[in-house]
Amino acid sequence: MDRFQIQGGQALRGTVRISGAKNAALPILCAGLLTDEPLVLHNVPPLRDVSTMRRLLEGMGMTCHRHAQSSDGQETLTLQANNVSRLEAPYEMVKTMRASVLVLGPLLARFGEALVSLPGGCAIGQRPVDQHIKGLTAMGAQIEIDHGYIKARAGRLKGARISTDMVTVTGTENLMMAACLADGVTVIENAACEPEIIDLATMLQSMGAQIQGLGTDRLTIHGVDRLHGAHHTIMPDRIEAGTFLCALMATGGELLAQGARADQMGATLDKLREAGLDWQESEEGIFARADGRPRSVNARTAPYPGFATDMQAQIMAVNTIAQGTGLVAETIFENRFMHVQEMRRLGAQIEIDGHTAVVKGVGRLTGARVMATDLRASAGLVIAGLVAEGTTDIDRIYHLDRGYDRMEEKLVGLGAHVTRMSS
Ligand code: UD1
């Protein structure tokens, strides 16, 4: 199992190219199931979750042709679902990646049938998919849960008015994809507004889908009889960009997050400015400079455009060495503070009070051996390791590889001392 060894204390300087967004790529790959024509996707990040999704889709009979990588490592994929025979997402795949549930809506809409393993709980919480099921049932699907599997059948889905009980990102995506091929009009109320949903919807529109209300919490979809092939370029990963900017805030220095878009990162950039980051957007991306110790900030996670739960561990890492005390409240997932005990090993002073972490900034962290527990917790630990004095070893870095493209290479390119060790 690989680990990162970090010699902390280097300021970050240089340019880092931001990869395509994981959370846009995953639903977009699944949208390939909605047509028998080729879908050409550019700027696909070479991540473990993306290859897991490809394997899942190939297992169904979709062809995924990988073109040569571009000089910055991003891939172009051509998908074609003209020979799909196995309408199933088995447990072995879903347990390694919950986003596998995104095949449910497309399979049901195009083939009238799907068998998808229930994802079950995961490290950061229970994460049920009841809203996906509720919405598809409202569209006329017959769904039963049997031996841990969602068994779904439908004739042609019917447009419906759906109001989800909470804001759900993949739930909105699943229902939106299903509605594109339904008979009649579907209205999704309380829809998630994340930029990745807009990216997916934009691609669906270029496949011929009729979707209105992009970027709002009310999506209206006029179903069409069929969708056609398209070309699409995946948006930049706003969480990756935010992670590098948090790292910069903690270590000091200056960097260009090439390709990052400020309009998709409002809450993160506002917090970082409050913490003392000086940033500007240009045509190339976001240029940022950090000088001296950050100021502590309070952050409360919320659906977009609120502060992203996927940035919570990283902003906490900034607070650990900031001046003053910052409160970090997690409102989306019930168990997303597992990085706290690992950050304490580096000397961070953090108390948990219910869903809030009270982070008292300390003058310095010191290196230690810590363990990554989930994707974003790992990113928070990397930031803490970059600023800690001495050596930090982060075990179980495979979590990080699910969602960050060659993070250690990118950090080394910015002057950090990070080595991947295989044991
Ligand atoms: C997506 C993102 C993930 C991010 C999360 C919240 C992808 C592939 N993953 O995950 O990186 O952390 O959004 O921004 O895009 N819920 C239910 N029932 C449902 C669906 C959700 O109770 O049917 C709850 C969840 O348990 C959670 C909350 O709603 O507490 C939000 O979850 P959701 O937005 O669905 O997260 P994901 O789409 O799984």
Short mmCIF file of C-alpha atoms and ligand atoms in Angstrom, two decimals:
data_model
loop_
_atom_site.label_atom_id
_atom_site.label_comp_id
_atom_site.label_asym_id
_atom_site.label_seq_id
_atom_site.Cartn_x
_atom_site.Cartn_y
_atom_site.Cartn_z
CA MET A 1 0.00 0.00 0.00
CA ASP A 2 1.48 3.35 -1.02
CA ARG A 3 2.14 6.16 1.38
CA PHE A 4 3.32 9.75 1.04
CA GLN A 5 6.38 10.97 2.84
CA ILE A 6 6.43 14.73 3.20
CA GLN A 7 9.23 16.93 4.46
CA GLY A 8 7.25 19.96 5.50
CA GLY A 9 8.12 23.61 5.60
CA GLN A 10 8.53 24.55 1.92
CA ALA A 11 6.59 27.48 0.48
CA LEU A 12 4.76 26.57 -2.74
CA ARG A 13 5.76 28.40 -5.92
CA GLY A 14 4.93 27.87 -9.56
CA THR A 15 2.12 26.74 -11.82
CA VAL A 16 -0.18 23.80 -11.27
CA ARG A 17 -2.46 22.62 -14.06
CA ILE A 18 -5.93 21.79 -12.71
CA SER A 19 -7.31 18.48 -14.03
CA GLY A 20 -10.79 17.65 -15.25
CA ALA A 21 -13.36 17.36 -12.46
CA LYS A 22 -13.92 13.89 -11.01
CA ASN A 23 -17.46 14.68 -9.95
CA ALA A 24 -18.35 15.88 -13.44
CA ALA A 25 -16.58 13.03 -15.25
CA LEU A 26 -18.38 10.25 -13.36
CA PRO A 27 -22.00 11.19 -14.22
CA ILE A 28 -20.94 12.24 -17.72
CA LEU A 29 -19.48 8.78 -18.40
CA CYS A 30 -22.80 7.26 -17.26
CA ALA A 31 -24.69 9.55 -19.61
CA GLY A 32 -23.01 7.60 -22.41
CA LEU A 33 -25.59 4.88 -21.68
CA LEU A 34 -28.36 7.18 -22.92
CA THR A 35 -27.47 6.90 -26.61
CA ASP A 36 -26.20 4.30 -29.07
CA GLU A 37 -24.06 6.94 -30.79
CA PRO A 38 -20.46 7.82 -29.85
CA LEU A 39 -19.76 10.31 -27.12
CA VAL A 40 -16.34 11.96 -27.26
CA LEU A 41 -15.11 13.30 -23.93
CA HIS A 42 -12.08 15.56 -23.55
CA ASN A 43 -10.18 16.54 -20.39
CA VAL A 44 -11.06 13.29 -18.62
CA PRO A 45 -8.86 13.07 -15.50
CA PRO A 46 -6.83 9.84 -15.15
CA LEU A 47 -8.18 8.89 -11.71
CA ARG A 48 -8.91 5.60 -10.05
CA ASP A 49 -12.63 6.41 -9.73
CA VAL A 50 -12.77 7.17 -13.45
CA SER A 51 -11.17 3.84 -14.35
CA THR A 52 -13.53 2.07 -11.95
CA MET A 53 -16.47 3.69 -13.73
CA ARG A 54 -15.04 2.70 -17.11
CA ARG A 55 -14.71 -0.90 -15.96
CA LEU A 56 -18.29 -0.88 -14.74
CA LEU A 57 -19.56 0.47 -18.06
CA GLU A 58 -17.39 -1.88 -20.11
CA GLY A 59 -18.77 -4.76 -18.04
CA MET A 60 -22.20 -3.77 -19.34
CA GLY A 61 -21.01 -3.90 -22.92
CA MET A 62 -20.16 -0.25 -23.57
CA THR A 63 -16.99 0.35 -25.55
CA CYS A 64 -14.59 2.92 -24.08
CA HIS A 65 -11.78 3.81 -26.43
CA ARG A 66 -8.93 5.74 -24.87
CA HIS A 67 -7.07 8.11 -27.18
CA ALA A 68 -3.51 9.22 -26.49
CA GLN A 69 -3.13 11.37 -23.41
CA SER A 70 -2.55 15.08 -23.88
CA SER A 71 0.76 16.56 -22.67
CA ASP A 72 -0.86 17.46 -19.34
CA GLY A 73 -2.00 13.89 -18.73
CA GLN A 74 -5.71 14.35 -19.42
CA GLU A 75 -7.44 11.78 -21.59
CA THR A 76 -9.87 11.83 -24.46
CA LEU A 77 -12.33 8.95 -24.38
CA THR A 78 -14.83 7.80 -26.96
CA LEU A 79 -17.71 5.88 -25.45
CA GLN A 80 -20.32 3.98 -27.34
CA ALA A 81 -23.24 2.08 -25.85
CA ASN A 82 -24.57 0.37 -29.00
CA ASN A 83 -24.11 -3.13 -27.66
CA VAL A 84 -25.13 -3.06 -24.01
CA SER A 85 -26.23 -6.45 -22.75
CA ARG A 86 -25.68 -6.57 -18.99
CA LEU A 87 -27.90 -4.06 -17.19
CA GLU A 88 -26.21 -4.48 -13.83
CA ALA A 89 -23.94 -2.70 -11.38
CA PRO A 90 -22.66 -5.51 -9.14
CA TYR A 91 -21.84 -5.16 -5.46
CA GLU A 92 -18.08 -5.56 -6.04
CA MET A 93 -18.06 -2.36 -8.10
CA VAL A 94 -20.55 -0.30 -6.11
CA LYS A 95 -18.81 -1.02 -2.82
CA THR A 96 -15.58 0.50 -4.15
CA MET A 97 -17.32 3.54 -5.62
CA ARG A 98 -20.73 4.79 -4.56
CA ALA A 99 -21.07 6.92 -7.69
CA SER A 100 -21.77 3.63 -9.53
CA VAL A 101 -25.41 4.24 -8.59
CA LEU A 102 -25.39 6.87 -11.38
CA VAL A 103 -26.02 4.11 -13.92
CA LEU A 104 -29.50 3.51 -12.47
CA GLY A 105 -31.33 6.42 -14.12
CA PRO A 106 -29.74 6.03 -17.57
CA LEU A 107 -30.22 2.21 -17.68
CA LEU A 108 -33.83 2.46 -16.67
CA ALA A 109 -34.59 5.29 -19.08
CA ARG A 110 -33.03 3.67 -22.13
CA PHE A 111 -33.43 -0.07 -21.50
CA GLY A 112 -36.37 -0.19 -19.06
CA GLU A 113 -34.44 -2.31 -16.59
CA ALA A 114 -31.60 -2.10 -14.07
CA LEU A 115 -30.09 -4.12 -11.27
CA VAL A 116 -27.88 -1.97 -9.07
CA SER A 117 -26.33 -2.96 -5.77
CA LEU A 118 -27.24 -0.74 -2.84
CA PRO A 119 -24.17 1.27 -1.90
CA GLY A 120 -24.61 0.85 1.87
CA GLY A 121 -22.76 3.02 4.35
CA CYS A 122 -19.29 4.37 3.80
CA ALA A 123 -16.57 5.91 5.90
CA ILE A 124 -18.17 9.36 6.03
CA GLY A 125 -21.74 8.30 6.79
CA GLN A 126 -24.79 6.26 5.87
CA ARG A 127 -25.42 7.93 2.49
CA PRO A 128 -28.72 6.31 1.48
CA VAL A 129 -30.13 6.53 -2.07
CA ASP A 130 -33.81 6.72 -1.14
CA GLN A 131 -34.29 9.97 -3.04
CA HIS A 132 -33.04 8.41 -6.28
CA ILE A 133 -35.57 5.61 -5.78
CA LYS A 134 -38.40 7.95 -4.80
CA GLY A 135 -37.90 10.08 -7.91
CA LEU A 136 -37.70 7.16 -10.32
CA THR A 137 -40.79 5.60 -8.72
CA ALA A 138 -42.65 8.88 -9.30
CA MET A 139 -41.66 8.51 -12.97
CA GLY A 140 -43.40 5.14 -13.12
CA ALA A 141 -40.60 2.71 -12.34
CA GLN A 142 -41.35 -0.39 -10.30
CA ILE A 143 -38.57 -0.75 -7.80
CA GLU A 144 -37.97 -3.38 -5.20
CA ILE A 145 -35.03 -3.92 -2.90
CA ASP A 146 -33.99 -7.53 -2.86
CA HIS A 147 -30.88 -9.05 -1.26
CA GLY A 148 -29.14 -5.68 -1.18
CA TYR A 149 -29.93 -4.89 -4.80
CA ILE A 150 -32.17 -2.23 -6.35
CA LYS A 151 -34.25 -4.10 -8.94
CA ALA A 152 -35.91 -1.59 -11.22
CA ARG A 153 -38.23 -2.03 -14.20
CA ALA A 154 -40.22 0.37 -16.30
CA GLY A 155 -41.89 0.71 -19.63
CA ARG A 156 -41.05 4.16 -20.92
CA LEU A 157 -40.58 6.44 -17.90
CA LYS A 158 -43.18 9.20 -17.54
CA GLY A 159 -42.47 12.83 -16.74
CA ALA A 160 -43.34 13.74 -13.14
CA ARG A 161 -43.02 16.53 -10.61
CA ILE A 162 -40.41 15.47 -8.06
CA SER A 163 -39.38 17.33 -4.95
CA THR A 164 -36.42 15.76 -3.17
CA ASP A 165 -36.46 15.79 0.65
CA MET A 166 -32.89 17.07 0.78
CA VAL A 167 -30.49 18.47 -1.77
CA THR A 168 -28.67 15.54 -3.36
CA VAL A 169 -26.03 15.87 -6.05
CA THR A 170 -26.01 12.38 -7.57
CA GLY A 171 -29.76 12.10 -6.90
CA THR A 172 -30.39 15.18 -9.04
CA GLU A 173 -28.05 13.80 -11.72
CA ASN A 174 -29.71 10.39 -11.82
CA LEU A 175 -33.19 11.87 -12.09
CA MET A 176 -32.16 14.46 -14.67
CA MET A 177 -30.58 11.79 -16.89
CA ALA A 178 -33.63 9.56 -16.58
CA ALA A 179 -36.00 12.43 -17.37
CA CYS A 180 -34.23 13.22 -20.65
CA LEU A 181 -35.74 10.10 -22.27
CA ALA A 182 -39.05 10.06 -20.35
CA ASP A 183 -42.40 10.69 -21.94
CA GLY A 184 -43.49 14.23 -21.04
CA VAL A 185 -42.23 16.90 -18.71
CA THR A 186 -40.32 16.31 -15.47
CA VAL A 187 -39.82 19.04 -12.90
CA ILE A 188 -37.17 18.44 -10.22
CA GLU A 189 -37.67 20.79 -7.25
CA ASN A 190 -35.00 21.29 -4.60
CA ALA A 191 -32.44 20.23 -7.21
CA ALA A 192 -28.75 20.50 -6.41
CA CYS A 193 -27.06 23.41 -8.24
CA GLU A 194 -23.42 22.24 -8.23
CA PRO A 195 -21.36 23.31 -11.26
CA GLU A 196 -20.83 19.61 -12.06
CA ILE A 197 -24.59 19.28 -12.58
CA ILE A 198 -24.49 22.18 -15.02
CA ASP A 199 -21.59 20.50 -16.82
CA LEU A 200 -23.58 17.26 -17.12
CA ALA A 201 -26.70 19.12 -18.24
CA THR A 202 -24.74 21.08 -20.85
CA MET A 203 -23.49 17.84 -22.31
CA LEU A 204 -26.97 16.31 -22.24
CA GLN A 205 -28.20 19.37 -24.11
CA SER A 206 -25.57 18.84 -26.77
CA MET A 207 -26.90 15.26 -27.06
CA GLY A 208 -30.33 16.72 -27.81
CA ALA A 209 -31.87 16.87 -24.32
CA GLN A 210 -34.29 19.64 -23.44
CA ILE A 211 -33.36 20.94 -19.99
CA GLN A 212 -34.23 24.32 -18.50
CA GLY A 213 -33.29 25.96 -15.22
CA LEU A 214 -29.58 25.09 -15.17
CA GLY A 215 -27.88 26.36 -12.04
CA THR A 216 -31.19 26.81 -10.21
CA ASP A 217 -32.97 24.51 -7.76
CA ARG A 218 -35.79 23.87 -10.23
CA LEU A 219 -34.95 21.86 -13.33
CA THR A 220 -37.53 21.34 -16.07
CA ILE A 221 -36.86 18.55 -18.52
CA HIS A 222 -38.93 17.87 -21.63
CA GLY A 223 -38.36 14.23 -22.50
CA VAL A 224 -37.27 13.35 -26.05
CA ASP A 225 -37.51 10.05 -27.94
CA ARG A 226 -33.78 9.65 -28.39
CA LEU A 227 -30.47 11.34 -27.73
CA HIS A 228 -27.53 11.47 -30.12
CA GLY A 229 -23.74 11.52 -29.84
CA ALA A 230 -21.77 14.62 -28.84
CA HIS A 231 -18.37 16.06 -27.99
CA HIS A 232 -17.80 17.52 -24.56
CA THR A 233 -14.90 18.91 -22.53
CA ILE A 234 -15.07 18.15 -18.79
CA MET A 235 -14.95 21.23 -16.53
CA PRO A 236 -11.91 21.91 -14.31
CA ASP A 237 -11.91 20.32 -10.85
CA ARG A 238 -12.87 23.10 -8.43
CA ILE A 239 -12.11 20.88 -5.42
CA GLU A 240 -8.61 20.09 -6.66
CA ALA A 241 -8.03 23.81 -7.29
CA GLY A 242 -9.38 24.68 -3.84
CA THR A 243 -7.10 22.06 -2.29
CA PHE A 244 -3.98 23.57 -3.86
CA LEU A 245 -5.06 27.06 -2.77
CA CYS A 246 -5.56 25.84 0.82
CA ALA A 247 -2.11 24.26 0.66
CA LEU A 248 -0.70 27.61 -0.50
CA MET A 249 -2.54 29.45 2.28
CA ALA A 250 -0.95 27.12 4.83
CA THR A 251 2.62 27.11 3.47
CA GLY A 252 2.89 30.60 1.96
CA GLY A 253 4.25 31.38 -1.50
CA GLU A 254 2.52 32.04 -4.81
CA LEU A 255 0.99 29.89 -7.51
CA LEU A 256 -1.10 29.87 -10.62
CA ALA A 257 -3.92 27.31 -10.55
CA GLN A 258 -4.06 27.00 -14.31
CA GLY A 259 -7.52 26.41 -15.73
CA ALA A 260 -9.34 27.04 -12.40
CA ARG A 261 -12.49 29.16 -12.62
CA ALA A 262 -13.34 31.59 -9.85
CA ASP A 263 -17.06 31.65 -10.72
CA GLN A 264 -17.28 27.97 -9.67
CA MET A 265 -15.36 28.44 -6.42
CA GLY A 266 -17.03 31.43 -4.76
CA ALA A 267 -17.43 30.14 -1.19
CA THR A 268 -13.91 28.65 -1.05
CA LEU A 269 -12.29 31.78 -2.46
CA ASP A 270 -14.26 34.02 -0.08
CA LYS A 271 -13.06 31.97 2.90
CA LEU A 272 -9.48 31.98 1.69
CA ARG A 273 -9.56 35.75 1.18
CA GLU A 274 -10.83 36.07 4.76
CA ALA A 275 -7.89 33.91 5.85
CA GLY A 276 -5.52 36.30 4.08
CA LEU A 277 -5.08 34.86 0.57
CA ASP A 278 -4.53 37.44 -2.14
CA TRP A 279 -5.94 36.07 -5.42
CA GLN A 280 -6.93 37.28 -8.85
CA GLU A 281 -8.49 35.58 -11.81
CA SER A 282 -6.98 35.87 -15.26
CA GLU A 283 -7.60 34.13 -18.56
CA GLU A 284 -5.09 31.48 -17.49
CA GLY A 285 -6.71 30.63 -14.17
CA ILE A 286 -6.41 31.82 -10.59
CA PHE A 287 -3.18 33.43 -9.45
CA ALA A 288 -2.77 33.53 -5.67
CA ARG A 289 -0.23 34.74 -3.13
CA ALA A 290 -0.01 33.99 0.58
CA ASP A 291 2.30 35.68 2.99
CA GLY A 292 2.60 35.03 6.72
CA ARG A 293 0.35 33.10 9.07
CA PRO A 294 -3.30 32.74 7.97
CA ARG A 295 -6.17 34.10 10.03
CA SER A 296 -8.64 31.52 11.38
CA VAL A 297 -11.98 31.31 9.60
CA ASN A 298 -15.37 29.85 10.45
CA ALA A 299 -16.86 27.58 7.79
CA ARG A 300 -20.18 25.75 7.65
CA THR A 301 -20.67 23.19 4.90
CA ALA A 302 -23.80 23.50 2.77
CA PRO A 303 -25.03 22.55 -0.70
CA TYR A 304 -23.70 24.74 -3.53
CA PRO A 305 -23.27 27.72 -3.54
CA GLY A 306 -22.46 27.18 0.14
CA PHE A 307 -19.09 26.00 1.40
CA ALA A 308 -18.46 22.51 -0.04
CA THR A 309 -18.21 19.55 2.33
CA ASP A 310 -15.47 18.32 -0.03
CA MET A 311 -13.36 21.33 1.11
CA GLN A 312 -13.98 20.91 4.84
CA ALA A 313 -10.87 18.92 5.77
CA GLN A 314 -8.66 21.26 3.74
CA ILE A 315 -9.94 24.47 5.36
CA MET A 316 -9.58 22.76 8.73
CA ALA A 317 -5.94 22.09 7.93
CA VAL A 318 -5.47 25.81 7.24
CA ASN A 319 -7.11 26.65 10.59
CA THR A 320 -4.79 24.31 12.50
CA ILE A 321 -1.86 26.71 12.03
CA ALA A 322 -3.81 29.98 11.79
CA GLN A 323 -4.00 32.88 14.22
CA GLY A 324 -7.04 32.55 16.46
CA THR A 325 -9.78 29.94 16.73
CA GLY A 326 -11.98 28.79 13.83
CA LEU A 327 -15.22 26.82 13.91
CA VAL A 328 -15.78 24.27 11.17
CA ALA A 329 -19.34 22.87 11.03
CA GLU A 330 -20.21 19.81 8.94
CA THR A 331 -23.90 19.71 8.00
CA ILE A 332 -23.92 17.30 5.02
CA PHE A 333 -22.34 14.08 6.29
CA GLU A 334 -22.61 12.73 9.85
CA ASN A 335 -19.12 11.27 10.17
CA ARG A 336 -16.76 13.48 8.28
CA PHE A 337 -14.28 14.45 11.01
CA MET A 338 -12.04 11.41 10.87
CA HIS A 339 -9.08 13.56 9.89
CA VAL A 340 -9.32 15.35 13.25
CA GLN A 341 -7.61 12.66 15.30
CA GLU A 342 -4.91 12.33 12.65
CA MET A 343 -4.30 16.10 12.58
CA ARG A 344 -3.97 15.99 16.38
CA ARG A 345 -1.02 13.61 15.93
CA LEU A 346 0.73 16.48 14.17
CA GLY A 347 0.04 18.75 17.13
CA ALA A 348 -3.23 20.36 16.01
CA GLN A 349 -5.59 21.49 18.76
CA ILE A 350 -9.08 20.51 17.72
CA GLU A 351 -12.11 19.75 19.86
CA ILE A 352 -15.29 18.23 18.48
CA ASP A 353 -18.60 19.56 19.73
CA GLY A 354 -21.37 17.67 17.93
CA HIS A 355 -21.14 18.60 14.26
CA THR A 356 -18.67 21.39 14.89
CA ALA A 357 -14.91 21.25 15.17
CA VAL A 358 -13.34 24.00 17.26
CA VAL A 359 -9.86 24.53 15.86
CA LYS A 360 -7.41 26.55 17.92
CA GLY A 361 -4.56 27.61 15.68
CA VAL A 362 -1.10 26.63 16.90
CA GLY A 363 2.22 28.22 15.94
CA ARG A 364 3.57 25.05 14.41
CA LEU A 365 2.73 21.44 13.59
CA THR A 366 5.32 18.68 13.80
CA GLY A 367 5.65 15.69 11.50
CA ALA A 368 4.23 12.27 12.51
CA ARG A 369 2.87 9.09 10.98
CA VAL A 370 -0.83 9.44 10.15
CA MET A 371 -3.47 7.52 8.24
CA ALA A 372 -5.72 8.69 5.43
CA THR A 373 -9.34 7.62 6.00
CA ASP A 374 -11.18 8.99 2.98
CA LEU A 375 -10.51 11.06 -0.10
CA ARG A 376 -10.83 14.61 1.24
CA ALA A 377 -9.51 13.72 4.71
CA SER A 378 -6.33 12.65 2.89
CA ALA A 379 -6.10 16.03 1.19
CA GLY A 380 -6.42 17.79 4.57
CA LEU A 381 -3.60 15.62 5.96
CA VAL A 382 -1.37 16.38 2.98
CA ILE A 383 -1.83 20.11 3.63
CA ALA A 384 -1.04 19.66 7.33
CA GLY A 385 2.03 17.58 6.39
CA LEU A 386 3.24 20.27 3.98
CA VAL A 387 3.32 22.82 6.78
CA ALA A 388 4.49 20.54 9.63
CA GLU A 389 8.14 20.64 10.70
CA GLY A 390 10.00 17.42 9.97
CA THR A 391 8.70 14.28 8.31
CA THR A 392 5.06 13.27 7.94
CA ASP A 393 4.15 9.85 6.61
CA ILE A 394 0.59 9.46 5.35
CA ASP A 395 -0.54 5.84 5.04
CA ARG A 396 -3.35 4.53 2.83
CA ILE A 397 -2.85 7.14 0.17
CA TYR A 398 -4.98 5.05 -2.19
CA HIS A 399 -7.90 7.16 -0.97
CA LEU A 400 -6.22 10.20 -2.48
CA ASP A 401 -5.61 8.46 -5.81
CA ARG A 402 -9.37 8.00 -6.22
CA GLY A 403 -9.84 11.70 -6.78
CA TYR A 404 -6.53 13.56 -7.23
CA ASP A 405 -4.51 13.29 -10.42
CA ARG A 406 -0.79 12.74 -9.61
CA MET A 407 -0.96 14.98 -6.57
CA GLU A 408 2.60 14.32 -5.46
CA GLU A 409 4.01 15.23 -8.89
CA LYS A 410 2.02 18.43 -8.91
CA LEU A 411 3.21 19.34 -5.41
CA VAL A 412 6.82 18.56 -6.29
CA GLY A 413 6.40 20.83 -9.32
CA LEU A 414 5.53 23.59 -6.85
CA GLY A 415 8.66 22.97 -4.76
CA ALA A 416 7.23 20.69 -2.06
CA HIS A 417 9.16 17.66 -0.82
CA VAL A 418 6.73 14.78 -1.29
CA THR A 419 7.70 11.21 -2.13
CA ARG A 420 5.43 8.29 -2.87
CA MET A 421 6.71 5.23 -1.05
CA SER A 422 5.52 1.73 -1.87
CA SER A 423 5.52 -0.79 0.93
C1 UD1 B 1 -21.77 14.07 -4.09
C2 UD1 B 1 -20.31 14.11 -4.44
C3 UD1 B 1 -19.47 14.15 -3.16
C4 UD1 B 1 -19.92 15.28 -2.27
C5 UD1 B 1 -21.41 15.24 -2.03
C6 UD1 B 1 -21.95 16.45 -1.28
C7 UD1 B 1 -20.19 12.96 -6.55
C8 UD1 B 1 -19.77 11.73 -7.29
N1 UD1 B 1 -19.99 12.95 -5.23
O1 UD1 B 1 -22.01 12.86 -3.37
O2 UD1 B 1 -18.10 14.33 -3.54
O3 UD1 B 1 -19.27 15.17 -1.01
O4 UD1 B 1 -22.12 15.19 -3.31
O5 UD1 B 1 -21.60 17.62 -1.95
O6 UD1 B 1 -20.64 13.92 -7.13
N2 UD1 B 1 -28.98 11.64 0.95
C9 UD1 B 1 -30.05 10.90 1.38
N3 UD1 B 1 -30.78 10.19 0.45
C10 UD1 B 1 -30.46 10.20 -0.86
C11 UD1 B 1 -29.37 10.95 -1.30
C12 UD1 B 1 -28.65 11.67 -0.38
O7 UD1 B 1 -30.35 10.87 2.59
O8 UD1 B 1 -31.16 9.53 -1.64
C13 UD1 B 1 -28.19 12.44 1.91
C14 UD1 B 1 -26.74 11.95 2.07
O9 UD1 B 1 -26.64 10.89 2.99
C15 UD1 B 1 -26.03 13.20 2.51
C16 UD1 B 1 -26.78 14.31 1.76
O10 UD1 B 1 -28.05 13.75 1.40
O11 UD1 B 1 -26.19 13.39 3.89
C17 UD1 B 1 -26.11 14.80 0.50
O12 UD1 B 1 -25.67 13.69 -0.27
P1 UD1 B 1 -25.51 13.73 -1.84
O13 UD1 B 1 -25.54 15.13 -2.33
O14 UD1 B 1 -26.45 12.76 -2.45
O15 UD1 B 1 -24.02 13.18 -1.99
P2 UD1 B 1 -23.50 12.33 -3.21
O16 UD1 B 1 -24.28 12.71 -4.41
O17 UD1 B 1 -23.39 10.90 -2.82
#
